Amino acid sequence: MIAALHPDIVLGTKGFNRLETVHALDNLGISSYATDPHTVNDIIASSKKLADLLGVPEAGASLAAEMGHQLTNLQQRLASSPAKHVLFVVWHQPLISVGKHTFIADALRLAGALSIVDSEQDWPHVSLEEVARLQPDFLVFAASHSSSVSPTVETLATLPGWSIVDAVKNRRVAVIDDAVNRPAPRIISAIEDLARQLHPGSLC
């Protein structure tokens, strides 16, 4: 099906694609480019690299510079604001969050947040008891998740066990664009959006 579309290049991420797929594309004479970002700076670098591969290096350099400028400006504005402790909810039954070596965890940090999950795994399962022990200031969801994945805080409050989490009882939830899940330039907007929700006094 991919070959029938005659793409100039196929884009992918190493975490969600197999090396066998790359080899199969290569055998068909189809070029591919895979990224494996673990930080937001990695995303900026891969965006610039992709522009080079596509023959528009000036656009890539301009985009990378603008992304870097936006992040620098945000960090300056957040400099005096203590970081909020958050739980990023990838899935709620079972409860899955993000590990400390993912670009999402780095995006949280750049938004003035620290994940309460300190795991080497990229997608660790977390117990509600551990969440209750650590008591995050906010729960963070990506907006694209369906109601079965990221229920409203009112719904969460009715689910077994969630009432022991103060952020649920106090309705402290941040919902941001699902661009935070993708290693692409729009992640900067998601970071800025989260920062505004967590630190309104610094970014009003």
C-alpha positions as MATLAB code, in Angstrom:
seq = 'MIAALHPDIVLGTKGFNRLETVHALDNLGISSYATDPHTVNDIIASSKKLADLLGVPEAGASLAAEMGHQLTNLQQRLASSPAKHVLFVVWHQPLISVGKHTFIADALRLAGALSIVDSEQDWPHVSLEEVARLQPDFLVFAASHSSSVSPTVETLATLPGWSIVDAVKNRRVAVIDDAVNRPAPRIISAIEDLARQLHPGSLC';
ca = [
       0.000    0.000    0.000;
       2.848    2.389    0.804;
       4.628    1.578   -2.469;
       1.415    2.216   -4.412;
       1.360    5.785   -3.085;
       4.850    6.456   -4.508;
       6.110    8.579   -1.576;
       9.355   10.499   -1.902;
      10.132    9.690    1.723;
       8.444    7.865    4.614;
       8.627    9.411    8.082;
       8.525    7.400   11.280;
       9.623    7.176   14.878;
      11.899    4.420   16.130;
       9.759    3.786   19.187;
       6.671    2.803   17.183;
       8.161    1.204   14.075;
      10.269   -1.880   13.430;
      13.679   -2.007   11.775;
      12.253   -4.680    9.455;
       9.878   -2.057    8.077;
      12.777    0.257    7.236;
      14.596   -2.603    5.504;
      11.451   -3.514    3.541;
      11.058    0.082    2.377;
      14.716    0.195    1.409;
      14.328   -2.988   -0.648;
      11.485   -1.266   -2.492;
      13.672    1.745   -3.181;
      11.708    3.981   -0.830;
      13.678    6.354    1.384;
      12.734    6.695    5.046;
      13.667    8.923    7.949;
      13.087    7.909   11.559;
      13.426   10.025   14.666;
      14.068    8.901   18.227;
      13.712   12.034   20.356;
      14.003   11.944   24.130;
      13.994   15.705   24.681;
      12.342   18.711   23.106;
      15.752   19.827   21.844;
      15.952   16.489   20.013;
      12.645   17.361   18.329;
      13.999   20.751   17.267;
      17.126   19.095   15.849;
      15.143   16.419   13.979;
      12.822   19.061   12.512;
      15.858   20.902   11.151;
      17.349   17.649    9.835;
      14.094   16.771    8.089;
      14.031   20.155    6.375;
      17.559   19.471    5.128;
      16.440   16.106    3.730;
      13.470   17.739    2.026;
      15.697   20.320    0.364;
      14.532   23.356    2.328;
      17.379   23.950    4.806;
      16.590   27.647    5.201;
      13.065   26.860    6.354;
      14.415   24.283    8.788;
      16.950   26.669   10.247;
      14.295   29.378   10.636;
      11.852   26.972   12.278;
      14.478   25.636   14.677;
      15.514   29.165   15.632;
      11.900   30.207   16.274;
      11.207   27.123   18.406;
      14.336   27.801   20.431;
      13.390   31.463   20.851;
       9.911   30.554   22.100;
      11.330   28.146   24.670;
      13.949   30.632   25.869;
      11.307   33.321   26.285;
       9.072   30.904   28.203;
      11.868   29.850   30.540;
      12.641   33.482   31.338;
       9.013   34.153   32.234;
       8.829   31.031   34.414;
      12.155   31.621   36.154;
      10.619   32.798   39.422;
       7.754   30.290   39.484;
       8.261   27.084   41.483;
       7.589   23.972   39.426;
       4.232   22.261   39.839;
       4.206   18.522   40.508;
       1.971   16.780   37.992;
       0.760   13.395   36.850;
       0.547   13.095   33.073;
      -2.211   10.566   32.381;
      -1.689    8.548   29.216;
      -4.395    6.039   30.173;
      -6.480    5.796   33.314;
      -7.573    2.121   33.426;
      -4.951    0.818   33.959;
      -3.223    4.012   34.987;
      -0.270    4.706   32.680;
       1.997    7.742   32.714;
       5.317    8.746   31.115;
       8.874    7.897   32.133;
      11.577   10.419   32.874;
      13.485    9.793   29.620;
      10.595   10.654   27.290;
      10.247   13.917   25.400;
       6.850   14.357   27.078;
       8.515   14.442   30.500;
      10.949   17.024   29.122;
       8.031   19.036   27.723;
       6.446   19.045   31.192;
       9.681   20.378   32.671;
       9.846   23.172   30.107;
       6.261   24.107   31.010;
       7.249   24.564   34.654;
       6.123   21.120   35.784;
       7.746   18.016   37.204;
       6.267   14.572   36.733;
       5.733   12.718   39.994;
       6.615    9.503   38.139;
      10.333    8.725   38.323;
      10.597    5.701   36.060;
      13.159    4.371   33.594;
      10.301    2.855   31.567;
       8.799    5.044   28.858;
       5.178    4.101   29.649;
       5.098    2.942   33.272;
       2.022    1.617   35.033;
       1.322    3.581   38.205;
      -0.805    2.630   41.194;
      -3.407    4.983   42.607;
      -1.890    4.385   46.027;
       1.421    5.794   44.788;
      -0.331    8.779   43.221;
      -2.160    9.420   46.497;
       1.117    9.201   48.398;
       2.823   11.723   46.107;
      -0.285   13.932   45.669;
       0.368   15.819   42.413;
      -0.663   19.464   42.217;
      -2.345   18.808   38.853;
      -3.404   15.977   36.577;
      -2.495   16.601   32.929;
      -4.367   15.120   29.964;
      -3.949   15.455   26.205;
      -7.123   16.806   24.611;
      -7.433   14.258   21.816;
      -8.018   11.360   24.187;
     -11.543   10.057   24.023;
     -13.885   10.192   26.983;
     -12.959    6.615   27.774;
      -9.295    7.552   28.072;
      -9.298   11.008   29.633;
     -12.581   11.385   31.505;
     -13.579   14.710   32.975;
     -12.534   15.316   36.540;
     -16.147   14.897   37.595;
     -16.147   11.407   36.118;
     -12.774   10.597   37.649;
     -14.103   11.543   41.057;
     -16.722    8.793   40.759;
     -14.251    6.055   39.816;
     -13.031    3.679   42.530;
      -9.953    5.009   44.292;
      -9.605    8.364   42.547;
     -11.260   10.258   45.394;
      -8.062    9.871   47.436;
      -6.203   12.093   44.963;
      -6.380   15.733   46.089;
      -6.077   17.063   42.511;
      -9.295   15.221   41.672;
     -11.136   16.381   44.764;
     -10.034   19.975   44.159;
     -10.637   19.894   40.384;
      -7.031   20.705   39.472;
      -6.756   19.355   35.948;
      -4.927   20.737   32.913;
      -6.009   19.655   29.427;
      -3.621   20.491   26.603;
      -3.384   19.877   22.870;
      -2.409   16.369   21.844;
       0.578   17.898   20.030;
       2.412   17.163   23.283;
       2.343   13.491   22.205;
       4.053   14.085   18.870;
       7.742   14.786   18.145;
       6.917   17.720   15.870;
       7.094   21.547   15.986;
       3.567   22.036   17.388;
       4.749   20.618   20.708;
       5.964   24.131   21.563;
       2.382   25.432   21.539;
       1.311   22.598   23.838;
       4.139   23.455   26.243;
       3.130   27.119   26.285;
      -0.515   26.175   26.850;
       0.350   23.962   29.814;
       2.567   26.668   31.294;
      -0.311   29.167   31.111;
      -2.625   26.765   32.936;
      -0.121   25.881   35.658;
       1.381   29.360   36.107;
      -1.284   31.914   35.169;
       0.313   34.600   37.334;
       3.581   34.435   35.401;
       2.099   34.219   31.915;
      -1.026   36.374   32.088;
];
